[in-house]
PDB file of C-alpha atoms in Angstrom:
ATOM      1  CA  UNK A   1      19.178 -30.571  25.115  1.00 47.00           C
ATOM      2  CA  UNK A   2      15.233 -30.241  25.536  1.00 59.00           C
ATOM      3  CA  UNK A   3      12.916 -30.850  22.839  1.00 78.00           C
ATOM      4  CA  UNK A   4      10.356 -28.770  24.518  1.00 92.00           C
ATOM      5  CA  UNK A   5       9.128 -26.191  22.257  1.00 94.00           C
ATOM      6  CA  UNK A   6       8.086 -22.717  23.773  1.00 95.00           C
ATOM      7  CA  UNK A   7       5.780 -20.288  22.137  1.00 96.00           C
ATOM      8  CA  UNK A   8       7.476 -16.836  20.966  1.00 94.00           C
ATOM      9  CA  UNK A   9       5.494 -13.739  21.464  1.00 95.00           C
ATOM     10  CA  UNK A  10       4.651 -12.828  17.745  1.00 94.00           C
ATOM     11  CA  UNK A  11       4.492  -9.246  18.517  1.00 91.00           C
ATOM     12  CA  UNK A  12       7.978  -9.000  19.677  1.00 90.00           C
ATOM     13  CA  UNK A  13       9.751 -11.784  17.518  1.00 90.00           C
ATOM     14  CA  UNK A  14      12.746 -10.454  15.515  1.00 91.00           C
ATOM     15  CA  UNK A  15      12.520 -10.987  11.743  1.00 91.00           C
ATOM     16  CA  UNK A  16      15.608 -13.109  11.775  1.00 90.00           C
ATOM     17  CA  UNK A  17      13.772 -15.820  13.772  1.00 91.00           C
ATOM     18  CA  UNK A  18      11.891 -16.623  10.623  1.00 95.00           C
ATOM     19  CA  UNK A  19      15.235 -17.197   8.444  1.00 95.00           C
ATOM     20  CA  UNK A  20      16.561 -20.395   7.886  1.00 95.00           C
ATOM     21  CA  UNK A  21      15.906 -23.636   6.041  1.00 97.00           C
ATOM     22  CA  UNK A  22      12.509 -24.975   6.767  1.00 98.00           C
ATOM     23  CA  UNK A  23      10.803 -28.367   5.971  1.00 98.00           C
ATOM     24  CA  UNK A  24       7.109 -28.520   5.231  1.00 98.00           C
ATOM     25  CA  UNK A  25       5.871 -30.844   8.048  1.00 97.00           C
ATOM     26  CA  UNK A  26       2.020 -30.483   7.580  1.00 96.00           C
ATOM     27  CA  UNK A  27      -0.266 -28.637   5.232  1.00 95.00           C
ATOM     28  CA  UNK A  28      -3.903 -28.154   4.947  1.00 94.00           C
ATOM     29  CA  UNK A  29      -5.126 -27.068   1.608  1.00 91.00           C
ATOM     30  CA  UNK A  30      -8.625 -25.896   2.196  1.00 86.00           C
ATOM     31  CA  UNK A  31      -9.758 -24.010  -0.803  1.00 82.00           C
ATOM     32  CA  UNK A  32      -6.280 -23.340  -2.090  1.00 79.00           C
ATOM     33  CA  UNK A  33      -5.232 -24.631  -5.399  1.00 85.00           C
ATOM     34  CA  UNK A  34      -3.709 -27.980  -4.729  1.00 86.00           C
ATOM     35  CA  UNK A  35      -1.505 -27.847  -7.817  1.00 87.00           C
ATOM     36  CA  UNK A  36       0.303 -24.594  -6.895  1.00 88.00           C
ATOM     37  CA  UNK A  37       3.873 -24.627  -6.025  1.00 89.00           C
ATOM     38  CA  UNK A  38       3.216 -23.449  -2.487  1.00 91.00           C
ATOM     39  CA  UNK A  39       0.643 -26.165  -1.855  1.00 91.00           C
ATOM     40  CA  UNK A  40       3.095 -28.891  -2.961  1.00 93.00           C
ATOM     41  CA  UNK A  41       6.302 -27.281  -1.440  1.00 95.00           C
ATOM     42  CA  UNK A  42       8.493 -29.551   0.499  1.00 97.00           C
ATOM     43  CA  UNK A  43      10.806 -27.091   1.782  1.00 97.00           C
ATOM     44  CA  UNK A  44      11.375 -23.286   1.984  1.00 97.00           C
ATOM     45  CA  UNK A  45      14.694 -21.534   2.496  1.00 97.00           C
ATOM     46  CA  UNK A  46      14.593 -18.011   3.891  1.00 97.00           C
ATOM     47  CA  UNK A  47      17.999 -16.463   3.911  1.00 95.00           C
ATOM     48  CA  UNK A  48      19.024 -12.797   3.734  1.00 88.00           C
ATOM     49  CA  UNK A  49      16.554 -11.623   1.263  1.00 81.00           C
ATOM     50  CA  UNK A  50      16.585 -14.829  -0.876  1.00 95.00           C
ATOM     51  CA  UNK A  51      13.647 -17.291  -0.749  1.00 97.00           C
ATOM     52  CA  UNK A  52      13.907 -20.698  -2.300  1.00 97.00           C
ATOM     53  CA  UNK A  53      10.782 -22.993  -2.519  1.00 96.00           C
ATOM     54  CA  UNK A  54      11.375 -26.580  -3.309  1.00 96.00           C
ATOM     55  CA  UNK A  55       8.444 -28.714  -4.760  1.00 94.00           C
ATOM     56  CA  UNK A  56       8.710 -32.300  -6.211  1.00 92.00           C
ATOM     57  CA  UNK A  57       8.932 -31.038  -9.839  1.00 89.00           C
ATOM     58  CA  UNK A  58       9.750 -27.552  -9.226  1.00 90.00           C
ATOM     59  CA  UNK A  59      12.224 -25.065  -7.568  1.00 93.00           C
ATOM     60  CA  UNK A  60      11.284 -21.353  -7.514  1.00 94.00           C
ATOM     61  CA  UNK A  61      13.513 -18.473  -6.211  1.00 96.00           C
ATOM     62  CA  UNK A  62      12.281 -15.138  -5.122  1.00 97.00           C
ATOM     63  CA  UNK A  63      12.531 -12.748  -2.121  1.00 97.00           C
ATOM     64  CA  UNK A  64      10.894 -12.557   1.111  1.00 97.00           C
ATOM     65  CA  UNK A  65      10.446  -9.909   4.077  1.00 96.00           C
ATOM     66  CA  UNK A  66       8.585  -9.521   7.193  1.00 96.00           C
ATOM     67  CA  UNK A  67       5.771  -6.849   7.456  1.00 96.00           C
ATOM     68  CA  UNK A  68       3.493  -6.056  10.532  1.00 95.00           C
ATOM     69  CA  UNK A  69       0.097  -4.699  10.712  1.00 91.00           C
ATOM     70  CA  UNK A  70      -0.213  -1.314  12.569  1.00 90.00           C
ATOM     71  CA  UNK A  71      -2.919  -2.131  14.944  1.00 89.00           C
ATOM     72  CA  UNK A  72      -1.525  -5.426  16.679  1.00 89.00           C
ATOM     73  CA  UNK A  73       2.104  -5.593  15.241  1.00 91.00           C
ATOM     74  CA  UNK A  74       1.258  -9.215  13.935  1.00 93.00           C
ATOM     75  CA  UNK A  75       3.974 -10.349  11.561  1.00 96.00           C
ATOM     76  CA  UNK A  76       3.157 -11.397   8.021  1.00 97.00           C
ATOM     77  CA  UNK A  77       5.673 -13.232   5.743  1.00 96.00           C
ATOM     78  CA  UNK A  78       5.645 -11.763   2.305  1.00 96.00           C
ATOM     79  CA  UNK A  79       6.950 -14.134  -0.400  1.00 96.00           C
ATOM     80  CA  UNK A  80       7.775 -12.578  -3.744  1.00 96.00           C
ATOM     81  CA  UNK A  81       8.053 -14.720  -6.832  1.00 93.00           C
ATOM     82  CA  UNK A  82       8.616 -13.527 -10.441  1.00 91.00           C
ATOM     83  CA  UNK A  83       5.109 -14.509 -11.252  1.00 87.00           C
ATOM     84  CA  UNK A  84       3.315 -13.499  -8.098  1.00 90.00           C
ATOM     85  CA  UNK A  85       3.480 -12.059  -4.517  1.00 93.00           C
ATOM     86  CA  UNK A  86       1.782 -14.084  -1.619  1.00 94.00           C
ATOM     87  CA  UNK A  87       1.332 -12.945   2.061  1.00 95.00           C
ATOM     88  CA  UNK A  88       1.066 -15.252   5.079  1.00 97.00           C
ATOM     89  CA  UNK A  89       0.044 -14.356   8.541  1.00 97.00           C
ATOM     90  CA  UNK A  90       2.369 -16.028  11.215  1.00 97.00           C
ATOM     91  CA  UNK A  91      -0.020 -17.637  13.552  1.00 97.00           C
ATOM     92  CA  UNK A  92       2.557 -19.329  15.766  1.00 97.00           C
ATOM     93  CA  UNK A  93       6.269 -19.567  16.276  1.00 97.00           C
ATOM     94  CA  UNK A  94       7.899 -22.224  18.695  1.00 96.00           C
ATOM     95  CA  UNK A  95      11.540 -22.750  19.663  1.00 94.00           C
ATOM     96  CA  UNK A  96      13.512 -24.671  21.971  1.00 94.00           C
ATOM     97  CA  UNK A  97      15.221 -22.851  24.712  1.00 91.00           C
ATOM     98  CA  UNK A  98      18.490 -23.097  22.885  1.00 90.00           C
ATOM     99  CA  UNK A  99      17.064 -22.283  19.533  1.00 86.00           C
ATOM    100  CA  UNK A 100      18.171 -25.607  18.048  1.00 90.00           C
ATOM    101  CA  UNK A 101      14.689 -26.521  16.842  1.00 94.00           C
ATOM    102  CA  UNK A 102      11.761 -24.216  15.611  1.00 96.00           C
ATOM    103  CA  UNK A 103       8.103 -24.748  14.364  1.00 97.00           C
ATOM    104  CA  UNK A 104       6.389 -22.029  12.397  1.00 97.00           C
ATOM    105  CA  UNK A 105       2.856 -22.111  11.483  1.00 98.00           C
ATOM    106  CA  UNK A 106       1.514 -19.945   8.401  1.00 98.00           C
ATOM    107  CA  UNK A 107      -1.909 -18.962   7.311  1.00 97.00           C
ATOM    108  CA  UNK A 108      -2.325 -17.736   3.607  1.00 95.00           C
ATOM    109  CA  UNK A 109      -5.179 -15.670   2.239  1.00 89.00           C
ATOM    110  CA  UNK A 110      -5.859 -18.699  -0.214  1.00 89.00           C
ATOM    111  CA  UNK A 111      -6.871 -20.754   2.738  1.00 90.00           C
ATOM    112  CA  UNK A 112      -3.572 -22.776   2.771  1.00 95.00           C
ATOM    113  CA  UNK A 113      -2.336 -23.552   6.267  1.00 96.00           C
ATOM    114  CA  UNK A 114       1.208 -24.774   6.548  1.00 97.00           C
ATOM    115  CA  UNK A 115       3.395 -26.058   9.461  1.00 98.00           C
ATOM    116  CA  UNK A 116       7.241 -25.760   8.946  1.00 98.00           C
ATOM    117  CA  UNK A 117       9.817 -27.200  10.915  1.00 97.00           C
ATOM    118  CA  UNK A 118      13.427 -26.306  11.402  1.00 95.00           C
ATOM    119  CA  UNK A 119      15.622 -28.935  12.852  1.00 85.00           C
TER     120      UNK A 119
END
């Protein structure tokens, strides 16, 4: 098995490529609230319509969906929690040829950037 990650065309990516158990590998908080659950998250589980966010002292459950802009068909990840709804632009998705490993980069309007890995 090769560990070479290949870029996936975001305009043609099936929504189910984003589903799965993701581990937060890297984040840049920028001007986002560093105390927010999202800024402290260690993992995200995206399954069916269920979203589970895990942070050191917190676990939140909600729902998720993929939406696309009309002009360029870019995917956005919409995360809905009981207290708020957050939208993130999917800036990069990479996978191994066999789909065993994936890497997902998200950019949130708060300025938070997040790299997620799925082993």
